Coordinates of C-alpha atoms in Angstrom, one line a residue:
X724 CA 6.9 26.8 -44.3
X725 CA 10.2 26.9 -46.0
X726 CA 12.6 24.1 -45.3
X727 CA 15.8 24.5 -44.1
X728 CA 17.8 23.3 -46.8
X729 CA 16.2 27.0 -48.8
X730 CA 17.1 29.0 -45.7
X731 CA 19.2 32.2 -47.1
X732 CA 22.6 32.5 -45.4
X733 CA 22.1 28.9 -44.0
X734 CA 25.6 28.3 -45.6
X735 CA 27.3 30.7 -43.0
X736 CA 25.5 29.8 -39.8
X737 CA 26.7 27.8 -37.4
X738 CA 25.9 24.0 -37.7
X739 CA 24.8 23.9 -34.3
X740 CA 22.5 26.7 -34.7
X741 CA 20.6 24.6 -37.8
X742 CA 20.6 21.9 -35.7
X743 CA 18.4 23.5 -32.8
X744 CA 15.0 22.9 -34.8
X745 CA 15.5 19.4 -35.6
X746 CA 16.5 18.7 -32.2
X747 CA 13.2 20.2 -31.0
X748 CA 11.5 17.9 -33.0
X749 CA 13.6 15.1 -32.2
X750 CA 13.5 15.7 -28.7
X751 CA 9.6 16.2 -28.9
X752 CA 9.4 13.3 -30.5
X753 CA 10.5 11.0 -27.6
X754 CA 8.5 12.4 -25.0
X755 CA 5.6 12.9 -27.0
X756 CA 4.2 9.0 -26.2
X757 CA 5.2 8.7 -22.6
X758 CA 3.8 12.5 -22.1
X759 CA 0.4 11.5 -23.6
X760 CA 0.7 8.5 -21.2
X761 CA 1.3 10.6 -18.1
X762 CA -1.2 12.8 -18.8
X763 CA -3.7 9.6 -19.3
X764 CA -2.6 8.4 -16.2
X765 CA -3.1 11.5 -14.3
X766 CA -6.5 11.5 -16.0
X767 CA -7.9 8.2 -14.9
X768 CA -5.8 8.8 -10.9
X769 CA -8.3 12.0 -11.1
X770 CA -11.1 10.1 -11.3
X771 CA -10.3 6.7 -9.5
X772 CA -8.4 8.8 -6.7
X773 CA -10.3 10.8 -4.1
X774 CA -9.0 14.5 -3.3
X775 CA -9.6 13.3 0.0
X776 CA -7.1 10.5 -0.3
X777 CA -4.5 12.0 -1.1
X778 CA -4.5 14.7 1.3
X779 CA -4.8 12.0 4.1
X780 CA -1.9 10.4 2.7
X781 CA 0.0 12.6 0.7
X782 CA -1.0 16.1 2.5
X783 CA 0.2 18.0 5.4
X784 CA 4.0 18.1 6.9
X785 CA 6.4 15.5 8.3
X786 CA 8.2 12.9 6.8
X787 CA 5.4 10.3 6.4
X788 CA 3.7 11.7 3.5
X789 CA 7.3 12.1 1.8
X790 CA 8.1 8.3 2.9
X791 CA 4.4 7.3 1.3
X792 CA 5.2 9.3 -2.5
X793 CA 8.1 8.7 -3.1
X794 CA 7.5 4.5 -2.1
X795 CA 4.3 4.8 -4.0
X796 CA 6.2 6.4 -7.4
X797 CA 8.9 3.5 -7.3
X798 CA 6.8 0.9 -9.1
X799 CA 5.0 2.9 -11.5
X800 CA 5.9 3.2 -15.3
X801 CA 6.4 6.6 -15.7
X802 CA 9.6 8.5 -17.4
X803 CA 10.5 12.2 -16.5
X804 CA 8.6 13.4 -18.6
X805 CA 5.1 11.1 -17.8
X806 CA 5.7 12.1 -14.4
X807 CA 5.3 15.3 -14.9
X808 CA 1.0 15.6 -15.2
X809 CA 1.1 12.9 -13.1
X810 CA 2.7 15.0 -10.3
X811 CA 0.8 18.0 -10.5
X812 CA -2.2 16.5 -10.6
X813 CA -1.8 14.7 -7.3
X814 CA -0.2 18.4 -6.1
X815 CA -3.5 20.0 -7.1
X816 CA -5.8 17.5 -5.2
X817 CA -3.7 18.3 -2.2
X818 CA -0.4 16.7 -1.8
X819 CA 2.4 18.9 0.3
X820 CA 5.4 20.1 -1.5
X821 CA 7.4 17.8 -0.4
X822 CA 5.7 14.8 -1.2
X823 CA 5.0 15.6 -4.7
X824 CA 9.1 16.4 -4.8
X825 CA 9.6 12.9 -3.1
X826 CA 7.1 11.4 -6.4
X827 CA 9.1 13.0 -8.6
X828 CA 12.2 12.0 -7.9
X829 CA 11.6 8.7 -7.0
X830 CA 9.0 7.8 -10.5
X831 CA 11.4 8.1 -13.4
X832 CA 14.6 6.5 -12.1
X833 CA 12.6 3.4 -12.2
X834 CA 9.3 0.8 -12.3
X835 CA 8.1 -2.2 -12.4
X836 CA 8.8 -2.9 -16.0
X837 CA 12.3 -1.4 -15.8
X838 CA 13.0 -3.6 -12.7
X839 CA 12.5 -6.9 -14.6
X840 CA 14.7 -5.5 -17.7
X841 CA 17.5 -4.8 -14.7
X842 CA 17.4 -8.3 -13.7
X843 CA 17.3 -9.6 -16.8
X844 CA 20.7 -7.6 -18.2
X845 CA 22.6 -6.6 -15.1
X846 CA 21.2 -9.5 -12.8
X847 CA 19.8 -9.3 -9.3
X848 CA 22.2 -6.7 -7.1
X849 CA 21.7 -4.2 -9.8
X850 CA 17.7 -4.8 -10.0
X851 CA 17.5 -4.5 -6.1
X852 CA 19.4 -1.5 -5.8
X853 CA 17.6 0.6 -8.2
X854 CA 14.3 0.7 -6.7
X855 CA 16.1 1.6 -3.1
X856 CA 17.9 4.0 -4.5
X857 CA 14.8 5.9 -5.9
X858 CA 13.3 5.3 -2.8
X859 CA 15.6 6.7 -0.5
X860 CA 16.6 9.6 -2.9
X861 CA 12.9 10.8 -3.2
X862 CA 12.5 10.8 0.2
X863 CA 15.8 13.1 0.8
X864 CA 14.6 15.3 -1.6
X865 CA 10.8 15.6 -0.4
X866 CA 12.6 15.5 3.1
X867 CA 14.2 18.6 2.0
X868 CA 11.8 20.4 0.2
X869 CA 9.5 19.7 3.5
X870 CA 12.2 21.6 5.6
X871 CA 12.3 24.8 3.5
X872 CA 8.8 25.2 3.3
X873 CA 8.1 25.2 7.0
X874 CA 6.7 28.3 8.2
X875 CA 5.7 29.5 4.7
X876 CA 1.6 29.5 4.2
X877 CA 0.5 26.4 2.2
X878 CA -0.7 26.9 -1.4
X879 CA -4.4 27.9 -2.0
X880 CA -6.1 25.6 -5.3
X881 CA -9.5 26.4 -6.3
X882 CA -11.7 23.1 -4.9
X883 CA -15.3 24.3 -6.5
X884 CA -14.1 25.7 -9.8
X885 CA -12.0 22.6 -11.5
X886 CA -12.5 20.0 -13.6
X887 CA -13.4 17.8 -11.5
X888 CA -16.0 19.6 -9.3
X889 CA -18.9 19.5 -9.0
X890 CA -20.1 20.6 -12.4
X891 CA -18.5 17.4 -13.6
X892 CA -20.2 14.7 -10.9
X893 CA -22.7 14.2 -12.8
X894 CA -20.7 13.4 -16.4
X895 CA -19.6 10.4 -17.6
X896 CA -16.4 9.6 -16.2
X897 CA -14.4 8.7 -19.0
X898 CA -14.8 12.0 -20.2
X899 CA -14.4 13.4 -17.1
X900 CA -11.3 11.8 -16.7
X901 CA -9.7 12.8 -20.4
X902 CA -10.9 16.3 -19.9
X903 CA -8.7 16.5 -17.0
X904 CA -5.8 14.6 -18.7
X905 CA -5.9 16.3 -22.0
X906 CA -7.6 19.8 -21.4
X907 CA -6.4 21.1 -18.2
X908 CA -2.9 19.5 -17.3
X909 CA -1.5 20.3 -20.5
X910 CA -2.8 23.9 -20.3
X911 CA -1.4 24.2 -17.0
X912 CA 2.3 22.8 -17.7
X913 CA 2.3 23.9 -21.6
X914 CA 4.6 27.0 -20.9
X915 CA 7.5 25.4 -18.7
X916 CA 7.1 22.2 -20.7
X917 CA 7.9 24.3 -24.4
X918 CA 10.7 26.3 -22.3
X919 CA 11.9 22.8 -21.2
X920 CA 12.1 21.3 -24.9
X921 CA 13.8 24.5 -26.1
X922 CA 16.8 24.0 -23.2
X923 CA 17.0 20.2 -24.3
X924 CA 17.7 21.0 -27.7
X925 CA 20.1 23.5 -27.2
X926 CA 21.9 21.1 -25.4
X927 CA 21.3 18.6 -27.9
X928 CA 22.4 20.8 -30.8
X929 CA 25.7 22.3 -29.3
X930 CA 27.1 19.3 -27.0
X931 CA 28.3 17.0 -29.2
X932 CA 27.7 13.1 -28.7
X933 CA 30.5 11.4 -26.6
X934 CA 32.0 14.4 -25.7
X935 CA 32.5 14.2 -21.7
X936 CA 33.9 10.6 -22.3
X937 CA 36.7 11.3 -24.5
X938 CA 37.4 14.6 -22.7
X939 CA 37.4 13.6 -19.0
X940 CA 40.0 10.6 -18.5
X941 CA 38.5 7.7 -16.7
X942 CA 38.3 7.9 -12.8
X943 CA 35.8 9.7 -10.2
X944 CA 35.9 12.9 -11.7
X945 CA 34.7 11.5 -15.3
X946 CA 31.6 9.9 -13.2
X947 CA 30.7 13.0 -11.6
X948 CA 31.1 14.8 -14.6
X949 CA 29.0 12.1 -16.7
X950 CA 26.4 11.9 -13.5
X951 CA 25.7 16.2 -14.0
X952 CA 25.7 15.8 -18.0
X953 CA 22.9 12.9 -17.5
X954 CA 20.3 14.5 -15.4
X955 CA 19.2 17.1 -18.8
X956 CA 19.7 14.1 -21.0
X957 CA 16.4 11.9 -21.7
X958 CA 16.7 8.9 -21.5
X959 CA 13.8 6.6 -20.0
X960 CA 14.6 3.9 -17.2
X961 CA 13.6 1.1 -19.0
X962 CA 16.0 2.0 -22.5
X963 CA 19.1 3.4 -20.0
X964 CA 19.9 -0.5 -19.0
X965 CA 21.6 -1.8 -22.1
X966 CA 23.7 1.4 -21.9
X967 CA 24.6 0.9 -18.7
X968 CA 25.2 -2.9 -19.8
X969 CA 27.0 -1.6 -23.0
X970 CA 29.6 1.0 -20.4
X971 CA 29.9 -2.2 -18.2
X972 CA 31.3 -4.5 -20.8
X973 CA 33.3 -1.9 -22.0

């Protein structure tokens, strides 16, 4: 594979554009642990969590099932992009749209790890609001999706044919469970989740660092502005408090 520094007419592209591949990487290489942790995770919930579970608690309409996801995602230690098996996992077994929305929203702005590090840096207001905050947002946006989806027919998944049918009952479950957290999640998600890395390096490669903040002069319109140029960025829960603490002090 050549390298980039042998790339003819590497000299007259744009430094942006050479930038694009190690940015991949780059960005790969953060979500690469706390993907493969996700996907565990959704493995060993496959196996320790009852289909029928989850459709008694997570399944059907209302705002119940929203209220139950999005409370139940608040504490664990997932980032955006753990959450991501995680989620369709519990939407394959039979959670409603709107309570697998609610879980994903509510999971990655915080957990029970990330909690204690907010207490420790910003101190107790900022370490009780956090964990409200993802609750109540995941339960407006599962409260949403819920509303939009009335009256359309409810997705059909296979219940005989997947990897944790009946085939598999009688296999050990450790390897039932990694089959389902290495082998079919990741098959499932592998096409949005590339097209996903490809859009964060882009804006990796041609956004430079600190732009927004030297642009946009201190007041509302520099939060809003900073709040929309967060939500591509990655940046777990846990390792965004000492730049919040760094913004404060500054």
């Amino acid at each position: 594979m050549p390298n980039m520094q042998t790339i003819p007419g590497k000299e007259h592209m744009p430094e942006w554009l050479t930038n694009i591949p190690m940015d991949f990487w780059k960005v790969l290489g953060e979500m690469a642990p706390y993907l493969l942790f996700g996907f565990f995770i959704a493995g060993l919930l496959s196996v320790l969590i009852s289909p029928q579970f989850i459709e008694r608690h997570l399944g059907g309409r209302g705002i119940w099932p929203v209220i139950k996801a999005s409370a139940f995602g608040v504490p664990l230690p997932l980032c955006s992009c753990g959450v991501i098996p995680v989620a369709t996992s519990i939407r394959r077994h039979g959670a409603s749209k709107g309570a697998t929305t609610a879980f994903l929203i509510s999971t990655p702005q915080t957990g029970a790890d990330s909690i204690l590090a907010t207490f420790s840096l910003l101190g107790p207001v900022f370490a009780i609001y956090r964990p409200i905050a993802a609750l109540i947002s995941g339960v407006l946006g599962g409260a949403i999706v819920s509303a939009v989806e009335k009256g359309t027919p409810p997705d059909q998944f296979a219940k005989c044919n997947d990897v944790c049918c009946s085939t598999d009952i009688k296999r050990n479950a450790t390897v039932r469970a990694l089959g389902y957290g290495f082998i079919t999640l990741p098959r499932d998600i592998a096409r949005t989740l590339l097209l996903g890395l490809v859009v964060a390096a882009l804006i990796s490669a041609i956004v430079p660092e600190g732009y927004f903040s030297t642009v946009v002069s201190p007041g509302p319109l520099q939060i809003l502005v900073l709040m929309l140029v967060g939500i591509p960025i990655y940046i777990c829960a846990t390792a965004s408090i000492p730049i919040a603490a760094g913004l404060i002090l500054a």
